[in-house]
PDB file of C-alpha atoms in Angstrom:
ATOM      1  CA  MET A  11     -18.851  -9.393  15.665  1.00  0.00           C
ATOM      2  CA  ALA A  12     -16.328  -8.048  13.086  1.00  0.00           C
ATOM      3  CA  LEU A  13     -16.013  -4.297  12.968  1.00  0.00           C
ATOM      4  CA  CYS A  14     -15.687  -2.391   9.768  1.00  0.00           C
ATOM      5  CA  LEU A  15     -12.438  -0.361   9.143  1.00  0.00           C
ATOM      6  CA  ASN A  16     -14.073   3.001  10.189  1.00  0.00           C
ATOM      7  CA  GLN A  17     -15.152   1.562  13.482  1.00  0.00           C
ATOM      8  CA  VAL A  18     -11.626   0.338  14.318  1.00  0.00           C
ATOM      9  CA  PHE A  19      -9.745   3.403  13.140  1.00  0.00           C
ATOM     10  CA  ASN A  20     -10.617   7.041  13.839  1.00  0.00           C
ATOM     11  CA  LYS A  21     -11.771   8.621  10.543  1.00  0.00           C
ATOM     12  CA  ASP A  22     -10.928  12.000  11.945  1.00  0.00           C
ATOM     13  CA  LYS A  23      -7.270  11.140  12.115  1.00  0.00           C
ATOM     14  CA  THR A  24      -6.695  10.546   8.350  1.00  0.00           C
ATOM     15  CA  PHE A  25      -3.238  11.909   7.453  1.00  0.00           C
ATOM     16  CA  ARG A  26      -4.733  13.772   4.448  1.00  0.00           C
ATOM     17  CA  PRO A  27      -8.367  14.507   3.624  1.00  0.00           C
ATOM     18  CA  ARG A  28     -10.274  11.595   1.994  1.00  0.00           C
ATOM     19  CA  LYS A  29     -10.674  11.610  -1.723  1.00  0.00           C
ATOM     20  CA  LYS A  30     -14.393  11.051  -2.705  1.00  0.00           C
ATOM     21  CA  PHE A  31     -15.878   9.988  -5.926  1.00  0.00           C
ATOM     22  CA  GLU A  32     -18.602  12.372  -7.408  1.00  0.00           C
ATOM     23  CA  PRO A  33     -22.102  10.607  -7.193  1.00  0.00           C
ATOM     24  CA  GLY A  34     -23.479   9.806 -10.629  1.00  0.00           C
ATOM     25  CA  THR A  35     -20.212   9.301 -12.316  1.00  0.00           C
ATOM     26  CA  GLN A  36     -18.833   6.097 -13.789  1.00  0.00           C
ATOM     27  CA  ARG A  37     -16.089   6.139 -11.289  1.00  0.00           C
ATOM     28  CA  PHE A  38     -18.505   6.306  -8.485  1.00  0.00           C
ATOM     29  CA  GLU A  39     -20.531   3.381  -9.923  1.00  0.00           C
ATOM     30  CA  LEU A  40     -17.335   1.272 -10.276  1.00  0.00           C
ATOM     31  CA  TYR A  41     -16.460   2.129  -6.624  1.00  0.00           C
ATOM     32  CA  LYS A  42     -19.878   0.961  -5.545  1.00  0.00           C
ATOM     33  CA  LYS A  43     -19.505  -2.315  -7.563  1.00  0.00           C
ATOM     34  CA  ALA A  44     -16.063  -2.871  -6.074  1.00  0.00           C
ATOM     35  CA  GLN A  45     -17.290  -2.207  -2.499  1.00  0.00           C
ATOM     36  CA  ALA A  46     -20.360  -4.564  -2.989  1.00  0.00           C
ATOM     37  CA  SER A  47     -17.932  -7.313  -4.138  1.00  0.00           C
ATOM     38  CA  LEU A  48     -15.766  -6.893  -1.031  1.00  0.00           C
ATOM     39  CA  LYS A  49     -18.743  -7.151   1.216  1.00  0.00           C
ATOM     40  CA  SER A  50     -20.210 -10.170  -0.595  1.00  0.00           C
ATOM     41  CA  GLY A  51     -17.562 -12.478   0.899  1.00  0.00           C
ATOM     42  CA  LEU A  52     -16.022 -13.352  -2.497  1.00  0.00           C
ATOM     43  CA  ASP A  53     -12.452 -14.499  -2.628  1.00  0.00           C
ATOM     44  CA  LEU A  54     -10.192 -11.560  -2.890  1.00  0.00           C
ATOM     45  CA  LYS A  55      -8.405 -12.926  -5.921  1.00  0.00           C
ATOM     46  CA  THR A  56     -11.798 -12.854  -7.742  1.00  0.00           C
ATOM     47  CA  VAL A  57     -12.872  -9.402  -6.297  1.00  0.00           C
ATOM     48  CA  VAL A  58      -9.866  -7.667  -7.843  1.00  0.00           C
ATOM     49  CA  GLN A  59     -10.360  -8.986 -11.361  1.00  0.00           C
ATOM     50  CA  LEU A  60     -11.526  -6.430 -14.088  1.00  0.00           C
ATOM     51  CA  PRO A  61     -15.380  -6.680 -14.518  1.00  0.00           C
ATOM     52  CA  PRO A  62     -16.426  -7.578 -18.014  1.00  0.00           C
ATOM     53  CA  GLY A  63     -16.827  -4.503 -20.217  1.00  0.00           C
ATOM     54  CA  GLU A  64     -15.147  -2.018 -17.863  1.00  0.00           C
ATOM     55  CA  ASN A  65     -12.189   0.064 -18.797  1.00  0.00           C
ATOM     56  CA  ILE A  66      -8.921  -1.190 -17.053  1.00  0.00           C
ATOM     57  CA  ASN A  67      -7.688   2.489 -16.303  1.00  0.00           C
ATOM     58  CA  ASP A  68     -10.949   3.395 -14.749  1.00  0.00           C
ATOM     59  CA  TRP A  69     -10.829   0.118 -12.644  1.00  0.00           C
ATOM     60  CA  ILE A  70      -7.193   0.923 -11.554  1.00  0.00           C
ATOM     61  CA  ALA A  71      -7.986   4.587 -10.773  1.00  0.00           C
ATOM     62  CA  VAL A  72     -10.874   3.543  -8.538  1.00  0.00           C
ATOM     63  CA  HIS A  73      -8.709   1.176  -6.567  1.00  0.00           C
ATOM     64  CA  VAL A  74      -5.782   3.534  -6.219  1.00  0.00           C
ATOM     65  CA  VAL A  75      -7.867   6.225  -4.742  1.00  0.00           C
ATOM     66  CA  ASP A  76      -9.653   3.770  -2.459  1.00  0.00           C
ATOM     67  CA  PHE A  77      -6.244   2.311  -1.218  1.00  0.00           C
ATOM     68  CA  PHE A  78      -4.913   5.750  -0.533  1.00  0.00           C
ATOM     69  CA  ASN A  79      -8.045   6.489   1.524  1.00  0.00           C
ATOM     70  CA  ARG A  80      -7.729   3.334   3.444  1.00  0.00           C
ATOM     71  CA  ILE A  81      -4.014   3.275   4.142  1.00  0.00           C
ATOM     72  CA  ASN A  82      -4.240   7.065   4.854  1.00  0.00           C
ATOM     73  CA  LEU A  83      -6.774   6.114   7.552  1.00  0.00           C
ATOM     74  CA  ILE A  84      -4.663   3.298   8.991  1.00  0.00           C
ATOM     75  CA  TYR A  85      -1.569   5.271   9.291  1.00  0.00           C
ATOM     76  CA  GLY A  86      -3.289   8.571  10.457  1.00  0.00           C
ATOM     77  CA  THR A  87      -4.795   6.711  13.270  1.00  0.00           C
ATOM     78  CA  MET A  88      -1.483   5.041  14.239  1.00  0.00           C
ATOM     79  CA  SER A  89       0.717   8.094  13.640  1.00  0.00           C
ATOM     80  CA  GLU A  90       1.004   8.871  17.367  1.00  0.00           C
ATOM     81  CA  PHE A  91       3.079   5.660  17.693  1.00  0.00           C
ATOM     82  CA  CYS A  92       5.232   6.615  14.840  1.00  0.00           C
ATOM     83  CA  THR A  93       7.397   9.504  15.942  1.00  0.00           C
ATOM     84  CA  GLU A  94      10.818  11.181  15.070  1.00  0.00           C
ATOM     85  CA  LYS A  95      12.083   9.628  18.061  1.00  0.00           C
ATOM     86  CA  SER A  96      10.783   5.984  17.583  1.00  0.00           C
ATOM     87  CA  CYS A  97      11.398   6.000  13.811  1.00  0.00           C
ATOM     88  CA  PRO A  98      14.206   8.400  12.936  1.00  0.00           C
ATOM     89  CA  ILE A  99      14.682   6.464   9.626  1.00  0.00           C
ATOM     90  CA  MET A 100      11.836   5.257   7.134  1.00  0.00           C
ATOM     91  CA  SER A 101      12.579   1.806   7.080  1.00  0.00           C
ATOM     92  CA  GLY A 102      11.293  -1.840   6.855  1.00  0.00           C
ATOM     93  CA  GLY A 103      13.455  -3.617   9.443  1.00  0.00           C
ATOM     94  CA  LEU A 104      17.101  -3.465   9.757  1.00  0.00           C
ATOM     95  CA  LYS A 105      17.739  -4.284   6.050  1.00  0.00           C
ATOM     96  CA  TYR A 106      15.517  -2.076   4.023  1.00  0.00           C
ATOM     97  CA  GLU A 107      15.695   1.878   4.104  1.00  0.00           C
ATOM     98  CA  TYR A 108      13.465   4.004   1.998  1.00  0.00           C
ATOM     99  CA  ARG A 109      14.672   7.458   0.885  1.00  0.00           C
ATOM    100  CA  TRP A 110      12.461  10.168  -0.570  1.00  0.00           C
ATOM    101  CA  GLN A 111      12.858  11.848  -3.905  1.00  0.00           C
ATOM    102  CA  ASP A 112      10.122  13.994  -5.655  1.00  0.00           C
ATOM    103  CA  ASP A 113      12.069  16.015  -8.285  1.00  0.00           C
ATOM    104  CA  HIS A 114      10.880  19.208  -6.582  1.00  0.00           C
ATOM    105  CA  LYS A 115      12.010  19.764  -3.037  1.00  0.00           C
ATOM    106  CA  TYR A 116      13.983  16.633  -2.787  1.00  0.00           C
ATOM    107  CA  LYS A 117      15.795  16.151  -6.112  1.00  0.00           C
ATOM    108  CA  ARG A 118      18.117  13.531  -4.802  1.00  0.00           C
ATOM    109  CA  PRO A 119      17.368  10.505  -2.656  1.00  0.00           C
ATOM    110  CA  THR A 120      17.027  11.939   0.871  1.00  0.00           C
ATOM    111  CA  LYS A 121      17.031  10.026   4.250  1.00  0.00           C
ATOM    112  CA  LEU A 122      13.863  11.122   6.173  1.00  0.00           C
ATOM    113  CA  SER A 123      12.172  10.033   9.331  1.00  0.00           C
ATOM    114  CA  ALA A 124       9.280   7.715   9.048  1.00  0.00           C
ATOM    115  CA  PRO A 125       6.777  10.611   9.972  1.00  0.00           C
ATOM    116  CA  GLN A 126       8.381  12.917   7.422  1.00  0.00           C
ATOM    117  CA  TYR A 127       8.352  10.298   4.731  1.00  0.00           C
ATOM    118  CA  MET A 128       4.816   9.566   5.346  1.00  0.00           C
ATOM    119  CA  CYS A 129       3.733  13.194   5.137  1.00  0.00           C
ATOM    120  CA  MET A 130       5.615  13.692   1.941  1.00  0.00           C
ATOM    121  CA  LEU A 131       3.989  10.611   0.559  1.00  0.00           C
ATOM    122  CA  MET A 132       0.488  11.392   1.383  1.00  0.00           C
ATOM    123  CA  GLU A 133       0.860  14.942   0.036  1.00  0.00           C
ATOM    124  CA  TRP A 134       2.413  13.734  -3.043  1.00  0.00           C
ATOM    125  CA  ILE A 135      -0.329  11.058  -3.771  1.00  0.00           C
ATOM    126  CA  GLU A 136      -3.004  13.634  -3.014  1.00  0.00           C
ATOM    127  CA  MET A 137      -1.475  16.069  -5.472  1.00  0.00           C
ATOM    128  CA  LEU A 138      -1.468  13.343  -8.117  1.00  0.00           C
ATOM    129  CA  ILE A 139      -5.021  12.005  -7.741  1.00  0.00           C
ATOM    130  CA  ASN A 140      -6.377  15.580  -7.729  1.00  0.00           C
ATOM    131  CA  ASN A 141      -4.656  16.431 -10.927  1.00  0.00           C
ATOM    132  CA  GLU A 142      -7.192  16.108 -13.738  1.00  0.00           C
ATOM    133  CA  ASP A 143      -4.415  15.587 -16.435  1.00  0.00           C
ATOM    134  CA  ILE A 144      -3.492  12.363 -14.601  1.00  0.00           C
ATOM    135  CA  PHE A 145      -6.717  11.078 -12.949  1.00  0.00           C
ATOM    136  CA  PRO A 146      -9.394  12.696 -15.320  1.00  0.00           C
ATOM    137  CA  THR A 147     -12.881  12.808 -13.954  1.00  0.00           C
ATOM    138  CA  ARG A 148     -14.723  14.410 -16.896  1.00  0.00           C
ATOM    139  CA  ILE A 149     -16.456  12.163 -19.447  1.00  0.00           C
ATOM    140  CA  GLY A 150     -14.604  11.760 -22.702  1.00  0.00           C
ATOM    141  CA  VAL A 151     -11.330  12.891 -21.204  1.00  0.00           C
ATOM    142  CA  PRO A 152      -8.634  10.021 -21.769  1.00  0.00           C
ATOM    143  CA  PHE A 153      -6.148   8.897 -19.320  1.00  0.00           C
ATOM    144  CA  PRO A 154      -2.526   9.890 -19.955  1.00  0.00           C
ATOM    145  CA  LYS A 155      -0.361   7.352 -21.691  1.00  0.00           C
ATOM    146  CA  ASN A 156       1.831   6.879 -18.543  1.00  0.00           C
ATOM    147  CA  PHE A 157      -1.135   6.452 -16.272  1.00  0.00           C
ATOM    148  CA  GLN A 158      -0.444   2.864 -15.270  1.00  0.00           C
ATOM    149  CA  GLN A 159       3.344   3.845 -14.671  1.00  0.00           C
ATOM    150  CA  VAL A 160       2.199   6.543 -12.348  1.00  0.00           C
ATOM    151  CA  CYS A 161      -0.059   4.093 -10.472  1.00  0.00           C
ATOM    152  CA  THR A 162       2.805   1.789 -10.147  1.00  0.00           C
ATOM    153  CA  LYS A 163       4.767   4.309  -8.503  1.00  0.00           C
ATOM    154  CA  ILE A 164       1.879   5.303  -6.142  1.00  0.00           C
ATOM    155  CA  LEU A 165       1.172   1.780  -5.200  1.00  0.00           C
ATOM    156  CA  THR A 166       4.964   0.936  -4.664  1.00  0.00           C
ATOM    157  CA  ARG A 167       5.275   3.725  -2.221  1.00  0.00           C
ATOM    158  CA  LEU A 168       2.023   2.936  -0.548  1.00  0.00           C
ATOM    159  CA  PHE A 169       3.262  -0.669  -0.122  1.00  0.00           C
ATOM    160  CA  ARG A 170       6.092   0.687   1.984  1.00  0.00           C
ATOM    161  CA  VAL A 171       3.562   2.064   4.589  1.00  0.00           C
ATOM    162  CA  PHE A 172       2.350  -1.646   5.117  1.00  0.00           C
ATOM    163  CA  VAL A 173       5.969  -2.646   5.440  1.00  0.00           C
ATOM    164  CA  HIS A 174       6.720  -0.045   8.024  1.00  0.00           C
ATOM    165  CA  VAL A 175       3.620  -0.564   9.926  1.00  0.00           C
ATOM    166  CA  TYR A 176       3.702  -4.234   9.990  1.00  0.00           C
ATOM    167  CA  ILE A 177       7.496  -4.563  11.022  1.00  0.00           C
ATOM    168  CA  HIS A 178       7.823  -1.607  13.383  1.00  0.00           C
ATOM    169  CA  HIS A 179       4.207  -1.041  14.696  1.00  0.00           C
ATOM    170  CA  PHE A 180       2.533  -4.428  14.738  1.00  0.00           C
ATOM    171  CA  ASP A 181       2.198  -4.282  18.436  1.00  0.00           C
ATOM    172  CA  SER A 182       0.045  -1.092  18.134  1.00  0.00           C
ATOM    173  CA  ILE A 183      -1.997  -2.852  15.546  1.00  0.00           C
ATOM    174  CA  ILE A 184      -2.772  -5.647  18.057  1.00  0.00           C
ATOM    175  CA  SER A 185      -3.389  -3.411  20.956  1.00  0.00           C
ATOM    176  CA  MET A 186      -6.069  -1.651  18.815  1.00  0.00           C
ATOM    177  CA  GLY A 187      -7.661  -4.980  18.054  1.00  0.00           C
ATOM    178  CA  ALA A 188      -7.137  -4.021  14.401  1.00  0.00           C
ATOM    179  CA  GLU A 189      -4.965  -6.824  12.984  1.00  0.00           C
ATOM    180  CA  ALA A 190      -7.821  -8.591  11.108  1.00  0.00           C
ATOM    181  CA  HIS A 191      -8.760  -5.441   9.402  1.00  0.00           C
ATOM    182  CA  VAL A 192      -5.253  -4.386   8.387  1.00  0.00           C
ATOM    183  CA  ASN A 193      -4.483  -7.845   7.151  1.00  0.00           C
ATOM    184  CA  THR A 194      -7.736  -7.856   4.952  1.00  0.00           C
ATOM    185  CA  CYS A 195      -6.684  -4.439   3.560  1.00  0.00           C
ATOM    186  CA  TYR A 196      -3.159  -5.670   2.965  1.00  0.00           C
ATOM    187  CA  LYS A 197      -4.363  -8.909   1.074  1.00  0.00           C
ATOM    188  CA  HIS A 198      -6.786  -6.788  -0.964  1.00  0.00           C
ATOM    189  CA  PHE A 199      -3.893  -4.477  -1.909  1.00  0.00           C
ATOM    190  CA  TYR A 200      -1.482  -7.288  -2.635  1.00  0.00           C
ATOM    191  CA  TYR A 201      -3.925  -9.236  -4.869  1.00  0.00           C
ATOM    192  CA  PHE A 202      -5.009  -6.220  -6.813  1.00  0.00           C
ATOM    193  CA  SER A 203      -1.263  -5.100  -7.303  1.00  0.00           C
ATOM    194  CA  ARG A 204      -0.369  -8.521  -8.555  1.00  0.00           C
ATOM    195  CA  GLU A 205      -3.388  -9.011 -10.834  1.00  0.00           C
ATOM    196  CA  PHE A 206      -2.320  -6.032 -12.861  1.00  0.00           C
ATOM    197  CA  SER A 207       1.560  -6.351 -12.288  1.00  0.00           C
ATOM    198  CA  LEU A 208       1.579  -2.921 -10.655  1.00  0.00           C
ATOM    199  CA  ILE A 209       4.394  -3.700  -8.142  1.00  0.00           C
ATOM    200  CA  ASP A 210       7.795  -5.227  -8.811  1.00  0.00           C
ATOM    201  CA  HIS A 211       8.298  -8.487  -6.892  1.00  0.00           C
ATOM    202  CA  ARG A 212      11.551  -7.061  -5.505  1.00  0.00           C
ATOM    203  CA  GLU A 213       9.517  -4.502  -3.664  1.00  0.00           C
ATOM    204  CA  LEU A 214       7.572  -7.222  -1.833  1.00  0.00           C
ATOM    205  CA  GLU A 215      10.660  -8.858  -0.293  1.00  0.00           C
ATOM    206  CA  PRO A 216      10.653  -6.980   3.044  1.00  0.00           C
ATOM    207  CA  LEU A 217       7.457  -8.738   3.915  1.00  0.00           C
ATOM    208  CA  VAL A 218       8.158 -11.931   2.170  1.00  0.00           C
ATOM    209  CA  ARG A 219      11.499 -12.249   4.012  1.00  0.00           C
ATOM    210  CA  SER A 220       9.824 -11.464   7.387  1.00  0.00           C
ATOM    211  CA  CYS A 221       7.373 -13.879   9.033  1.00  0.00           C
ATOM    212  CA  LEU A 222       4.357 -11.847   7.743  1.00  0.00           C
ATOM    213  CA  LEU A 223       3.437 -14.466   5.321  1.00  0.00           C
ATOM    214  CA  HIS A 224       0.923 -15.383   7.970  1.00  0.00           C
ATOM    215  CA  VAL A 225      -1.487 -12.855   6.867  1.00  0.00           C
ATOM    216  CA  GLY A 226      -2.582 -15.561   4.469  1.00  0.00           C
ATOM    217  CA  VAL A 227      -1.004 -14.382   1.135  1.00  0.00           C
ATOM    218  CA  LYS A 228       0.844 -17.261  -0.514  1.00  0.00           C
ATOM    219  CA  PHE A 229       4.062 -16.286  -2.241  1.00  0.00           C
ATOM    220  CA  THR A 230       4.756 -19.488  -4.204  1.00  0.00           C
ATOM    221  CA  SER A 231       4.400 -17.602  -7.511  1.00  0.00           C
ATOM    222  CA  LEU A 232       7.053 -15.009  -6.310  1.00  0.00           C
ATOM    223  CA  GLN A 233       9.397 -17.833  -5.672  1.00  0.00           C
ATOM    224  CA  ARG A 234       9.104 -18.807  -9.239  1.00  0.00           C
ATOM    225  CA  GLU A 235       9.474 -15.180 -10.513  1.00  0.00           C
ATOM    226  CA  ASN A 236      12.528 -14.206  -8.318  1.00  0.00           C
ATOM    227  CA  THR A 237      16.042 -14.751  -9.731  1.00  0.00           C
ATOM    228  CA  ARG A 238      16.995 -15.080  -6.080  1.00  0.00           C
ATOM    229  CA  PRO A 239      15.274 -17.680  -4.160  1.00  0.00           C
ATOM    230  CA  VAL A 240      12.896 -16.600  -1.360  1.00  0.00           C
ATOM    231  CA  PRO A 241      13.421 -18.441   1.885  1.00  0.00           C
ATOM    232  CA  HIS A 242      10.643 -21.162   2.299  1.00  0.00           C
ATOM    233  CA  GLN A 243       7.946 -20.266   4.632  1.00  0.00           C
ATOM    234  CA  SER A 244       4.680 -22.000   5.407  1.00  0.00           C
ATOM    235  CA  PRO A 245       1.838 -19.535   4.894  1.00  0.00           C
ATOM    236  CA  CYS A 246      -0.811 -19.535   7.687  1.00  0.00           C
ATOM    237  CA  PRO A 247      -4.390 -18.401   6.958  1.00  0.00           C
ATOM    238  CA  HIS A 248      -4.681 -16.524  10.226  1.00  0.00           C
ATOM    239  CA  LEU A 249      -2.466 -14.037  12.209  1.00  0.00           C
ATOM    240  CA  ASN A 250      -2.781 -15.047  15.845  1.00  0.00           C
ATOM    241  CA  GLY A 251      -0.506 -12.608  17.529  1.00  0.00           C
ATOM    242  CA  PRO A 252       2.571 -10.384  17.086  1.00  0.00           C
ATOM    243  CA  LEU A 253       5.236 -11.915  14.993  1.00  0.00           C
ATOM    244  CA  PRO A 254       9.005 -11.362  15.747  1.00  0.00           C
ATOM    245  CA  LEU A 255      11.136 -10.031  12.976  1.00  0.00           C
ATOM    246  CA  ASN A 256      12.836 -12.845  10.973  1.00  0.00           C
ATOM    247  CA  PRO A 257      16.337 -13.420  12.561  1.00  0.00           C
ATOM    248  CA  ALA A 258      17.833 -13.121   9.018  1.00  0.00           C
ATOM    249  CA  LEU A 259      16.567  -9.535   9.045  1.00  0.00           C
ATOM    250  CA  ARG A 260      18.279  -8.742  12.392  1.00  0.00           C
ATOM    251  CA  SER A 261      21.556 -10.150  11.584  1.00  0.00           C
ATOM    252  CA  HIS A 262      21.992  -9.296   7.885  1.00  0.00           C
ATOM    253  CA  SER A 263      24.698  -6.585   7.401  1.00  0.00           C
ATOM    254  CA  VAL A 264      23.531  -5.390   3.945  1.00  0.00           C
ATOM    255  CA  ILE A 265      21.148  -2.592   3.777  1.00  0.00           C
ATOM    256  CA  PHE A 266      18.896  -1.999   0.585  1.00  0.00           C
ATOM    257  CA  THR A 267      18.218   1.479   0.015  1.00  0.00           C
ATOM    258  CA  LEU A 268      15.161   2.140  -2.201  1.00  0.00           C
ATOM    259  CA  THR A 269      13.849   5.336  -3.644  1.00  0.00           C
ATOM    260  CA  TYR A 270      11.781   4.796  -6.715  1.00  0.00           C
TER     261      TYR A 270
END
């Protein structure tokens, strides 16, 4: 019998406190609608589409907060496996390195360990989603003009959690029996981000270039969009075990450093 995410992951180990929607608000009703669609067995590509008559920014806000909660839960439970010693650099394989910049404490791109990066990331997102000027909850208060740009930055950085967890800690996911749940969360995140063009296709390359296509997401559209061809892979609908890192990632001497 399939377990829900909260049964696989320890809800007390979230990296940051969960953000909840206030009952009775439109955002809460949208959240319930989205959750009902997920549980209905509908195709994820259909689930992420904007419901008729709904405001796109409300729909995006609900999902950004929900993805923050879910990824926060996944990484919080797995954080014991991601340490200063095991992950001294926040990376996605040998080719991709992520540096932190927030225009406050770190005004220049700064190399951090994965645990430090995750801590800064979750605190930064929590600060944004609790900011009424960016994520307004009061009726009649409009979203800022740059709202979708802010969400793009949030989702881009959250995607890096998937990259790091899949490439460096997939054995831990398997040992927890959680691969099906993480894969579903990832596919939901991926389809939503692509539906509203919220992540640049270049950010997706660490997982495209590894063998993690087997989570069941087809990247044929990315091959058309990329100016550089993506190596051909045959997507598999199920992930049956730990996947070795693509040899091209092991041997490649060029390191891409990403900050945005």
